Amino acid sequence: MSATLTVAQQAAIERSKMEAQAASLVTGYAGTALKLGNGRVLLDQATGAPVAFVNDDNPQRHYLLDDGVSWHTSDQYWGSGYAITSLGGAQWNKPHQYEVSGGEEHQIFAIIGTGLALDVTRIGGERLVERYEWRNVTNQTVVITGLGIQTPFNDRYPGASKSLHECVNTHIFAGGDWSWVLAKPMNGQGNCLGLVVREGAINAYSIQSRNQVTYSDIRGHIVLQVTDRAINPDSFGGQPSIVLEPGESYVLSWELGWYADEQSFLNDTDAPAAFSSMSATIGQPVTVTTDRTVEAISAGLIVQKTPTGATLTADHAGTYQLALVDGDARAHTEVLFHKSLRDTVNDRARYILKHQVASEREGALAGAIVATDVRNGLHFIDASWNDWSDGSERIAMPVLLQRSLNLGLLDESLRGPAQQAADHWRDFAEAALIDETGAIRRGSGLPKSEFGGRLYDCPWMVSFYTEHYHATHDEHDIDMALKILDRAAEIGGEHFLSIEFAESSATLARVLDGMGRSEDAGRLRSRVVASADYFLKLGSNLPYHEVSYEQSITAPLVSLLLEAHRITDRAEYLDGALERLQWLLSFSGPQPDSRLYGVSIRHWDGYWFGINRQFGDVFPHYWSTLTAEVLARLPQSHRTKETDALAKAIFEANMANYGEDGSATCAYVFPSNVDGRAMHQADPLANDQDWHLNIWMRMIAEEDFPAA
């Protein structure tokens, strides 16, 4: 690929190839189709289930999973589902009756053993209208406690280029009668597919097909749930029972359509309320503008009625569920009230010093700071499981102690112990994690052959040494930081999108300039530029990292290009960053929920980092703050009130991961259930989440970004 082609030009070439393939697929389709705006819904010949949503302006985009995906079968086709009632539970998949005529489809399912029959109607047009009606066909009362519909959006990572050109990021708001789903193209270009509930309610969602076979590159099958009471009665503010007397029915209806962008979709959702923000510092209010009655679901949420709606406050940090009620109509969401950044950092420092230093170990190993079970204070150190090692992501904790100390954020009583812990951690790192070449291994218990095996760790270690130098003025720290980056370059660092590589290199280069070591500083900056050149040439063909494609690949890429622009003032780097910024923002959704608004999709850390070993959507995940970091680092010509507000919302959302006592969770697995296991809960391991606080503090110090 020519280095002179922009990403847009490369995408046009790829698009022409893919459009030819997509056109061949569509024209060769022998089944029935319903109109959907400037496109159509392709229906499975045997069952009538929608198997593809095709947009003529973007025919290469696969909005739904298809049979080319090995783990997707007819069992999860769109509109299939399950019911759990007082009589039993069963799935529906193949209709007993099925016809398509005059642009409408009708299906009838007998859900054997549940007392229910299901009538499905689909009407094509500018919008596709889907109506599901569950009927009680018995002569007794039927109580529905589980009701889920398969909606297999194509949210997965089959490699960067294929993801960007074919897949979608699916943003779900299960808010009762105020519910919707927005499927955004992963490259941020082309039509979004939006689903808006018009009758009935979606009170939760779940994820299926998340296991040790599918691993981290797929989100799984998304199931929208009228209720999940049978599996997780308390999730999403509480799950309802639906009581049907003989002959009665429950109706759920939604519309699907194409939207040019996020805002045009939101304008069509008939939102019953507007929030001033989804998160606020304790002592500050959240204002709700609504014609509905606002009710607190969670204890401790204070609701004060106003002429235009209500104000919400709370005296203690935490997330709080609330309802918006108008007769039988009921929506729900949650808001977050959190401590200030200073108070949160102090809480974490105090907790780390008391509970997470491995002082029970021998010699230098006692300086390690490790993952801890917040239920009982037990340390989790396991050389056989990298994400429970005493290195890698756990570097966040000594960085937090040293950075907060350097910024003057720590209380007097913590300053001495924090510095002592940071000093001891440096001794530990040099004794157990770093070899004489500057290579790093992920944990002290790993063999020497593992030194230099993971590039992600290098910028994090450089951040620690740079911060430690600011406290001690020991030039050894700078020599070590430089050695680590030199070694990283030798093993391919310029061809790898390490998180915070650009930021750590820039900070260290400034320190080197101040020390008169301009040659060393220049070497670091030249590597940033060389890396930016390499990734510009690749376009969308980004290499595999630990996941085939993800937000925490894209964010370091945009930061890298922004830093190259700062160094050179060359327009191609800024242009490249702005093109890729659309990729990054596609991961973020506009859901009016404090755990979701602006927060990037991520769905595997509960398995790798948590005690529960649970895949599934993690909201909020601390690496979502990489998007906030990018927005805070935009040039002043492109940084706006809107970008700052989004960055602030992402930083604040991640405050949900800390307890009032300074404890923390590495993963809040958000869906109501995952593969039938009740979720919507925090994993009890405090592990790697402190990168959120570190990034926020860096933005305060280096980009003049406001604190909470």
XYZ file of C-alpha atoms in Angstrom:
708
model
C 0.000 0.000 0.000
C 1.428 3.375 -0.953
C 2.492 5.554 1.960
C 0.855 8.534 0.225
C -2.669 7.111 0.518
C -4.808 8.367 3.364
C -6.916 6.009 5.434
C -9.976 7.273 3.558
C -8.369 6.459 0.202
C -7.322 3.022 1.404
C -10.836 2.458 2.739
C -12.291 3.376 -0.671
C -10.153 0.703 -2.346
C -11.160 -1.880 0.260
C -14.790 -0.788 -0.031
C -14.920 -1.351 -3.793
C -13.705 -4.916 -3.308
C -16.104 -5.607 -0.452
C -19.084 -4.009 -2.219
C -18.577 -6.365 -5.146
C -18.569 -9.317 -2.752
C -21.588 -7.995 -0.846
C -23.523 -7.290 -4.054
C -22.868 -10.836 -5.211
C -24.136 -12.169 -1.898
C -27.306 -10.071 -1.958
C -28.202 -10.574 -5.620
C -27.628 -14.298 -5.244
C -29.904 -14.530 -2.205
C -32.853 -16.792 -2.985
C -34.933 -16.014 0.103
C -37.473 -13.296 0.855
C -36.593 -9.728 1.831
C -38.420 -6.873 3.517
C -37.736 -3.231 2.738
C -35.711 -1.263 5.284
C -35.176 2.304 4.138
C -32.494 2.327 1.459
C -31.826 -1.349 2.059
C -33.532 -4.540 3.051
C -33.876 -7.297 5.613
C -32.948 -10.717 4.282
C -35.097 -13.512 5.747
C -34.075 -17.109 6.294
C -36.013 -19.362 3.916
C -36.767 -22.035 6.507
C -37.780 -19.918 9.501
C -38.326 -16.371 8.276
C -35.780 -15.089 10.769
C -33.846 -11.961 9.719
C -30.327 -13.076 8.784
C -28.938 -9.777 7.444
C -29.693 -6.068 7.488
C -28.299 -4.668 4.226
C -27.763 -0.954 3.627
C -27.295 -0.010 -0.028
C -24.955 2.860 0.855
C -22.753 0.537 2.888
C -23.369 -3.000 1.552
C -20.100 -4.432 2.871
C -21.097 -3.746 6.481
C -22.369 -6.859 8.277
C -24.684 -5.516 10.966
C -25.589 -9.065 12.029
C -23.529 -12.180 12.600
C -23.811 -14.640 9.737
C -23.214 -18.329 9.111
C -19.593 -17.602 8.225
C -18.977 -17.162 11.960
C -18.389 -20.656 13.325
C -20.037 -20.145 16.694
C -23.169 -18.491 15.236
C -25.911 -20.918 14.192
C -29.631 -20.858 13.534
C -30.187 -21.327 17.281
C -29.268 -17.662 17.722
C -30.941 -16.172 14.633
C -32.567 -12.782 15.102
C -35.926 -13.056 16.839
C -35.311 -16.478 18.388
C -35.468 -16.529 22.151
C -36.603 -18.124 25.372
C -39.347 -17.843 27.959
C -39.402 -18.910 31.615
C -42.800 -19.035 33.279
C -44.533 -20.509 36.295
C -45.210 -23.567 34.126
C -41.684 -24.118 32.793
C -39.055 -22.823 30.417
C -38.454 -23.280 26.695
C -36.918 -21.714 23.603
C -38.560 -20.685 20.343
C -36.759 -20.848 17.008
C -38.749 -22.362 14.130
C -42.313 -21.060 13.710
C -45.301 -23.363 13.404
C -46.783 -20.977 10.862
C -44.928 -18.517 8.660
C -45.862 -16.321 5.714
C -44.600 -13.220 3.927
C -46.995 -11.160 1.833
C -47.276 -7.538 0.737
C -44.152 -6.411 2.572
C -45.234 -8.012 5.861
C -44.139 -11.143 7.664
C -46.171 -13.158 10.171
C -44.869 -15.977 12.381
C -46.572 -18.037 15.071
C -44.581 -20.008 17.652
C -45.896 -22.470 20.247
C -43.502 -22.231 23.189
C -44.147 -25.729 24.490
C -44.279 -26.135 28.278
C -44.597 -22.449 29.125
C -48.283 -21.839 28.521
C -47.417 -19.241 25.906
C -47.767 -18.779 22.193
C -45.898 -16.057 20.350
C -47.067 -14.048 17.359
C -44.411 -12.074 15.487
C -45.159 -9.454 12.868
C -42.610 -7.595 10.749
C -43.613 -4.724 8.504
C -41.060 -3.366 6.067
C -40.772 0.246 4.983
C -38.682 3.272 5.817
C -38.469 1.646 9.244
C -38.808 -2.031 10.007
C -41.500 -2.493 12.660
C -41.246 -5.697 14.698
C -44.041 -6.702 17.048
C -43.802 -9.614 19.498
C -46.998 -10.690 21.291
C -46.844 -13.443 23.913
C -50.300 -14.907 24.583
C -51.441 -17.003 27.541
C -53.090 -19.963 25.782
C -53.966 -21.854 28.986
C -56.945 -21.658 31.321
C -54.758 -20.584 34.284
C -52.613 -17.688 35.345
C -49.126 -17.676 33.822
C -46.329 -15.678 35.478
C -43.424 -14.798 33.182
C -40.060 -14.423 34.933
C -37.726 -14.749 31.966
C -38.175 -13.425 28.445
C -35.251 -12.868 26.076
C -34.918 -12.189 22.347
C -31.796 -12.916 20.318
C -30.348 -9.867 18.531
C -27.031 -11.124 17.102
C -25.294 -7.881 16.194
C -21.903 -8.343 14.538
C -19.838 -6.995 17.425
C -16.519 -8.869 17.199
C -12.866 -8.423 16.205
C -11.807 -10.654 13.276
C -8.711 -8.466 12.730
C -8.396 -4.697 12.537
C -9.117 -4.118 8.835
C -12.041 -6.534 8.684
C -13.453 -5.155 11.939
C -13.238 -1.574 10.733
C -14.848 -2.283 7.359
C -17.423 -4.942 8.263
C -18.297 -4.971 11.986
C -20.239 -2.779 14.416
C -19.888 -1.545 17.978
C -23.245 -2.211 19.625
C -24.387 0.202 22.327
C -27.291 -1.076 24.435
C -29.547 0.909 26.738
C -31.892 -1.455 28.588
C -33.911 1.229 30.339
C -37.413 -0.222 30.623
C -39.852 1.509 28.268
C -36.979 3.899 27.382
C -34.752 1.360 25.649
C -32.726 1.306 22.476
C -29.735 -0.211 20.702
C -27.323 1.641 18.405
C -24.979 -0.338 16.139
C -22.187 1.971 14.964
C -19.762 1.069 12.135
C -16.395 0.385 13.735
C -14.648 2.861 11.455
C -17.165 5.587 12.325
C -18.262 5.929 8.696
C -21.562 5.057 7.062
C -25.017 4.466 8.418
C -25.724 3.349 11.953
C -28.460 0.807 12.596
C -30.760 1.855 15.409
C -33.427 -0.047 17.338
C -35.965 1.877 19.452
C -38.564 0.257 21.708
C -42.007 1.779 21.044
C -44.272 -0.494 23.144
C -43.430 -2.694 26.112
C -40.032 -2.663 27.792
C -36.517 -4.060 27.745
C -35.434 -4.264 31.383
C -32.051 -5.963 30.972
C -29.752 -7.615 28.505
C -27.573 -10.693 28.656
C -24.675 -12.197 26.719
C -24.326 -15.763 25.457
C -21.450 -17.702 23.828
C -18.711 -16.264 26.090
C -16.291 -18.961 27.099
C -12.763 -20.350 26.817
C -13.346 -21.175 23.135
C -14.528 -17.783 21.934
C -12.073 -15.934 24.245
C -11.548 -12.162 23.884
C -12.172 -11.317 20.231
C -15.964 -11.562 20.310
C -18.649 -9.876 22.344
C -20.993 -12.841 22.087
C -24.679 -13.171 21.300
C -26.665 -10.232 22.629
C -30.041 -11.099 24.164
C -32.510 -8.289 24.913
C -34.679 -9.170 27.888
C -38.157 -8.055 28.792
C -37.296 -9.535 32.170
C -34.469 -11.571 33.688
C -36.149 -12.117 37.036
C -35.681 -15.900 36.902
C -31.883 -15.623 36.750
C -31.031 -12.246 38.286
C -34.047 -10.609 39.980
C -32.116 -7.610 41.348
C -30.235 -6.543 38.218
C -30.781 -3.167 36.543
C -32.750 -1.872 39.519
C -34.969 -4.951 39.791
C -36.600 -7.267 37.267
C -40.400 -7.477 36.972
C -42.743 -10.436 36.839
C -45.350 -10.355 34.080
C -48.673 -11.855 35.105
C -50.992 -12.992 32.311
C -54.482 -14.246 32.974
C -56.042 -16.686 30.482
C -56.367 -14.955 27.109
C -54.180 -12.001 28.090
C -51.015 -11.043 26.251
C -47.847 -8.974 26.556
C -46.658 -6.903 23.594
C -43.160 -5.703 22.788
C -42.717 -3.589 19.679
C -39.673 -1.839 18.284
C -38.560 -0.058 15.158
C -35.284 -0.484 13.305
C -33.858 2.066 10.911
C -30.780 3.614 9.346
C -29.338 6.777 10.847
C -26.641 9.045 9.478
C -25.085 9.591 12.883
C -25.496 9.226 16.621
C -27.345 12.487 17.150
C -29.982 11.807 14.496
C -30.638 8.478 16.199
C -30.942 10.042 19.657
C -33.391 12.591 18.275
C -35.644 9.670 17.294
C -35.653 7.840 20.638
C -38.388 9.940 22.304
C -36.328 10.287 25.475
C -38.611 10.917 28.475
C -35.876 12.717 30.420
C -32.670 14.706 30.051
C -29.876 14.610 32.648
C -27.438 17.441 33.340
C -24.836 14.681 33.730
C -24.794 11.036 34.717
C -22.111 11.501 37.399
C -21.340 14.186 39.959
C -19.103 14.803 42.944
C -20.776 14.316 46.315
C -22.330 17.648 47.274
C -23.170 18.517 43.677
C -26.591 17.752 42.145
C -27.643 15.919 39.007
C -30.582 17.697 37.418
C -33.304 15.690 35.660
C -35.615 17.462 33.237
C -38.728 15.346 32.748
C -42.527 15.299 32.835
C -42.423 11.965 34.649
C -42.209 11.283 38.368
C -38.655 10.513 39.479
C -38.420 7.743 42.083
C -35.354 6.466 43.929
C -34.840 2.714 43.615
C -31.561 2.612 45.548
C -31.492 3.585 49.214
C -29.508 6.752 49.814
C -30.501 8.556 46.623
C -32.156 11.852 47.535
C -34.801 13.038 45.050
C -36.115 16.596 45.296
C -38.979 17.506 42.970
C -38.651 20.692 40.906
C -41.027 22.463 38.461
C -39.119 20.914 35.548
C -38.380 17.489 37.005
C -36.066 16.752 39.934
C -32.619 17.178 41.418
C -30.679 14.153 42.632
C -28.084 14.134 45.397
C -26.429 11.605 47.694
C -24.340 11.771 50.861
C -22.223 8.700 50.092
C -20.264 7.595 47.058
C -21.845 4.973 44.847
C -24.121 4.231 41.913
C -27.832 4.731 42.465
C -30.749 3.299 40.502
C -33.786 5.468 39.782
C -37.085 5.151 37.930
C -39.009 7.556 35.697
C -42.698 6.772 36.092
C -45.818 7.889 34.211
C -48.775 5.633 34.943
C -47.885 2.184 33.621
C -44.868 3.551 31.765
C -41.635 2.973 33.666
C -38.058 3.703 32.641
C -34.942 3.187 34.751
C -31.279 4.104 34.788
C -28.507 4.900 37.269
C -26.429 7.869 38.339
C -23.094 8.008 40.127
C -22.032 10.212 43.007
C -18.328 10.039 43.749
C -15.689 11.594 45.927
C -13.299 14.186 44.564
C -10.223 12.990 42.717
C -8.043 14.055 45.651
C -10.152 12.133 48.152
C -10.321 9.060 45.928
C -6.557 9.041 45.404
C -6.028 9.324 49.162
C -8.481 6.479 49.772
C -6.680 4.281 47.285
C -3.219 5.159 48.615
C -4.314 4.388 52.166
C -5.865 1.068 51.084
C -2.849 0.074 48.989
C -0.417 0.795 51.811
C -2.511 -1.122 54.328
C -3.698 -4.073 52.234
C -1.836 -4.475 48.941
C 1.873 -4.359 49.808
C 3.228 -7.926 49.911
C 5.132 -7.388 53.175
C 4.781 -11.066 54.104
C 7.390 -12.005 51.488
C 11.130 -12.371 51.834
C 13.702 -9.715 50.957
C 13.101 -7.401 47.996
C 9.949 -9.334 47.066
C 8.271 -7.722 50.085
C 8.228 -4.449 48.154
C 5.807 -5.765 45.535
C 2.298 -4.322 45.421
C -0.205 -6.952 44.386
C -3.799 -7.821 43.598
C -5.977 -8.275 46.680
C -9.347 -9.857 47.451
C -11.303 -6.997 49.018
C -13.602 -9.420 50.856
C -10.869 -10.695 53.129
C -7.583 -8.912 52.371
C -5.859 -11.978 50.907
C -3.184 -11.384 48.276
C -3.458 -12.968 44.839
C 0.016 -13.706 43.477
C 0.229 -16.441 40.886
C 3.186 -16.901 38.533
C 1.094 -19.287 36.431
C -1.496 -16.598 35.598
C 0.133 -13.452 34.207
C -2.714 -11.163 35.169
C -2.290 -12.137 38.824
C 1.486 -11.665 38.806
C 3.358 -9.101 40.907
C 4.295 -7.081 37.784
C 2.606 -5.892 34.572
C -0.674 -4.039 35.234
C 0.072 -3.942 38.969
C 2.678 -1.277 38.113
C -0.326 1.057 38.326
C -0.134 1.094 42.123
C 3.436 2.339 42.640
C 2.828 4.857 39.847
C -0.283 6.052 41.698
C 1.593 6.437 44.978
C 4.488 8.330 43.418
C 2.471 10.512 41.026
C -0.098 11.562 43.614
C 2.726 12.350 46.034
C 4.544 14.446 43.419
C 1.370 16.384 42.597
C 0.773 17.240 46.248
C -2.486 15.301 46.412
C -1.680 13.045 49.380
C -2.496 13.872 52.979
C 0.466 14.572 55.257
C 0.040 11.269 57.084
C 0.434 9.307 53.851
C 3.401 11.084 52.317
C 6.184 9.348 54.204
C 4.722 5.836 53.935
C 3.900 6.364 50.235
C 7.444 7.433 49.400
C 8.884 4.556 51.383
C 6.615 2.105 49.534
C 7.641 3.602 46.181
C 11.332 3.303 47.113
C 10.889 -0.308 48.142
C 8.965 -1.034 44.978
C 11.884 0.265 42.904
C 14.170 -2.131 44.773
C 11.746 -4.962 44.070
C 11.470 -4.092 40.365
C 15.234 -4.004 39.892
C 15.721 -7.243 41.819
C 12.894 -9.220 40.226
C 11.333 -7.605 37.143
C 14.096 -5.856 35.142
C 17.309 -7.413 33.851
C 20.643 -5.741 33.093
C 19.562 -4.901 29.513
C 16.394 -3.090 30.592
C 14.145 -5.978 29.541
C 11.088 -6.573 31.729
C 9.257 -9.737 32.696
C 5.634 -9.860 33.810
C 6.269 -11.292 37.253
C 9.023 -12.302 39.621
C 8.073 -15.956 39.481
C 8.595 -16.285 35.731
C 11.763 -17.766 34.199
C 14.553 -15.514 32.944
C 13.585 -16.399 29.387
C 10.488 -14.265 29.910
C 12.490 -11.025 30.175
C 11.563 -8.651 27.374
C 8.484 -10.632 26.488
C 5.860 -7.934 26.846
C 6.106 -4.462 25.336
C 3.007 -3.184 27.145
C 4.910 -3.084 30.435
C 7.707 -0.813 29.210
C 5.939 2.586 29.163
C 4.365 1.809 32.532
C 7.747 1.114 34.072
C 9.112 4.291 32.445
C 6.254 6.255 34.035
C 7.228 4.933 37.442
C 10.918 5.779 37.056
C 10.166 9.253 35.704
C 7.847 9.970 38.623
C 10.371 8.551 41.089
C 13.034 10.855 39.669
C 10.790 13.882 40.268
C 10.703 12.905 43.956
C 14.327 11.870 44.485
C 16.323 13.636 41.713
C 18.294 10.415 41.485
C 19.674 10.319 37.930
C 19.722 6.525 38.162
C 15.952 6.643 37.648
C 16.312 8.448 34.339
C 19.078 6.109 33.220
C 16.802 3.150 33.974
C 13.846 4.685 32.151
C 16.019 5.364 29.119
C 17.484 1.847 29.220
C 13.974 0.350 29.264
C 12.861 2.375 26.232
C 16.090 1.581 24.381
C 15.537 -2.116 25.028
C 11.895 -1.844 23.954
C 13.040 -0.327 20.658
C 15.435 -3.244 20.121
C 12.631 -5.793 20.441
C 10.133 -4.013 18.172
C 8.574 -1.277 20.250
C 8.168 1.100 17.302
C 5.940 -1.466 15.584
C 3.713 -2.098 18.590
C 0.980 0.133 20.024
C 1.975 0.080 23.684
C -0.432 1.944 25.921
C 1.036 5.357 26.874
C 4.199 4.868 24.783
C 3.818 8.347 23.284
C 2.962 10.022 26.583
C 5.735 8.346 28.578
C 8.310 9.078 25.879
C 7.272 12.732 25.747
C 7.433 13.159 29.514
C 10.840 11.513 29.759
C 12.138 13.595 26.840
C 11.141 16.799 28.647
C 13.024 15.658 31.744
C 16.083 14.831 29.643
C 15.944 18.291 28.052
C 15.943 19.822 31.523
C 19.002 17.767 32.421
C 20.851 18.933 29.325
C 20.664 15.486 27.733
C 19.251 16.714 24.432
C 20.716 13.864 22.399
C 18.861 11.284 24.489
C 15.680 13.348 24.291
C 16.008 13.601 20.529
C 16.424 9.840 20.228
C 13.129 9.283 22.048
C 11.279 11.796 19.899
C 12.688 10.331 16.695
C 11.331 6.930 17.718
C 7.867 8.376 18.262
C 7.964 9.886 14.766
C 9.323 6.664 13.235
C 6.552 4.678 14.921
C 3.944 7.153 13.666
C 5.300 6.796 10.114
C 5.116 3.013 10.370
C 1.479 2.985 11.483
C 0.424 5.625 8.971
C 1.703 3.346 6.204
C -0.280 0.411 7.602
C -3.582 2.262 7.376
C -6.296 -0.005 8.722
C -4.109 -3.123 8.569
C -3.066 -2.898 12.200
C -1.155 -5.869 13.605
C -2.532 -8.300 16.156
C -1.823 -7.330 19.753
C -3.187 -9.303 22.722
C -6.598 -8.899 21.111
C -7.074 -8.746 17.344
C -8.550 -5.249 17.531
C -9.859 -3.107 20.380
C -10.218 0.399 21.761
C -6.916 0.152 23.632
C -5.130 -0.416 20.314
C -6.831 2.523 18.630
C -6.345 5.041 21.458
C -2.536 4.609 21.648
C -2.477 4.917 17.853
C -4.264 8.280 17.940
C -2.045 9.467 20.815
C 1.053 8.422 18.873
C 0.017 10.483 15.864
C -0.885 13.473 18.031
C 2.545 13.340 19.660
C 4.281 13.071 16.267
C 2.349 16.189 15.230
C 3.479 17.989 18.377
C 7.083 17.086 17.623
C 7.080 17.924 13.897
C 4.038 20.166 13.310
C 3.465 18.156 10.132
C -0.146 18.068 8.977
C -0.208 14.409 7.932
C 0.075 13.295 11.545
C -2.828 15.440 12.716
C -4.915 14.423 9.704
C -4.154 10.772 10.428
C -5.053 11.207 14.100
C -8.380 12.854 13.282
C -9.294 10.088 10.807
C -8.561 7.434 13.415
C -10.320 9.396 16.145
C -13.569 8.319 14.454
C -12.548 4.692 14.930
C -11.922 5.396 18.587
C -15.187 7.233 19.246
C -17.173 4.410 17.657
C -16.361 2.328 20.748
C -18.148 4.889 22.968
C -21.918 5.030 23.305
C -24.343 7.780 24.367
C -26.417 5.706 26.817
C -27.910 7.804 29.656
C -26.375 5.585 32.336
C -23.443 6.512 34.566
C -21.603 3.264 33.818
C -22.085 3.531 30.065
C -22.107 7.128 28.846
C -18.967 7.660 26.762
C -17.410 4.445 28.109
C -15.802 2.182 25.512
C -16.925 -1.400 25.022
C -14.652 -4.009 26.589
C -15.680 -7.540 27.475
C -12.911 -9.859 28.651
C -11.157 -8.501 31.750
C -13.479 -10.168 34.209
C -12.005 -13.436 32.981
C -8.324 -12.494 32.778
C -8.040 -10.218 35.809
C -10.874 -11.177 38.144
C -11.453 -13.892 40.733
C -14.693 -15.013 39.099
C -13.037 -15.828 35.751
C -16.048 -14.358 33.971
C -16.169 -13.079 30.403
C -18.761 -10.436 29.538
C -19.130 -6.678 29.110
C -17.130 -4.725 31.704
C -18.573 -1.248 32.350
C -16.852 0.925 33.162
C -13.403 -0.396 32.302
C -10.454 1.781 33.240
C -8.856 1.660 29.771
C -11.892 3.606 28.570
C -9.999 6.570 30.011
C -7.557 6.251 27.116
C -10.301 7.850 25.027
C -10.517 10.672 27.553
C -6.729 11.017 27.399
C -6.824 11.365 23.615
C -9.558 14.000 23.825
C -7.591 15.939 26.449
C -4.477 15.857 24.239
C -6.156 17.213 21.111
C -4.673 20.459 19.759
C -6.472 23.551 20.993
C -7.809 24.032 17.465
C -9.748 20.780 17.817
C -10.369 20.565 21.569
C -13.870 21.866 22.307
C -16.331 22.125 25.168
C -17.935 18.952 23.834
C -14.696 16.947 23.721
C -13.747 18.139 27.209
C -17.208 17.242 28.518
C -16.994 13.746 27.055
C -13.515 13.229 28.514
C -14.737 14.403 31.919
C -17.724 12.045 31.760
C -15.429 9.084 31.022
C -13.057 9.967 33.858
C -15.979 10.342 36.259
C -17.699 7.131 35.167
C -14.672 5.118 36.258
C -15.036 6.408 39.811
C -17.667 3.671 40.124
C -14.812 1.157 40.489
C -13.729 2.371 43.959
C -15.300 1.664 47.332
C -15.709 4.300 50.009
C -12.886 2.676 51.980
C -10.460 2.777 49.046
C -11.084 -0.809 47.989
C -11.667 -1.391 44.287
C -12.812 -3.767 41.585
C -10.944 -4.740 38.436
C -14.154 -5.632 36.595
C -17.826 -4.812 36.959
C -19.454 -7.392 34.675
C -22.458 -5.414 33.513
C -24.962 -7.753 31.736
C -27.761 -9.200 33.814
C -26.412 -12.659 33.072
C -23.654 -14.204 31.002
C -24.285 -17.732 29.728
C -26.933 -18.163 32.395
C -24.801 -16.981 35.337
C -26.163 -13.964 37.208
C -23.876 -10.960 36.767
C -24.393 -7.185 36.986
C -21.872 -7.222 39.809
C -18.323 -6.261 40.743
C -15.541 -8.814 40.821
C -13.990 -8.789 44.324
C -10.382 -8.406 43.142
C -8.622 -5.042 43.385
C -6.096 -5.514 40.620
C -5.356 -3.129 37.738
C -8.049 -0.420 37.786
C -5.770 2.355 39.110
C -4.539 3.268 35.630
C -7.700 5.351 35.488
C -6.504 7.586 38.333
C -2.982 7.682 36.909
C -4.168 8.865 33.511
C -6.438 11.507 35.034
C -3.582 12.815 37.171
C -1.295 12.886 34.124
C -3.848 14.955 32.216
C -4.096 17.394 35.125
C -0.327 17.797 35.269
C 0.448 17.818 31.544
C -2.689 19.034 29.745
C -4.275 21.300 32.371
C -7.356 19.077 32.458
C -9.730 19.743 35.383
C -10.013 17.458 38.388
C -13.269 16.335 39.977
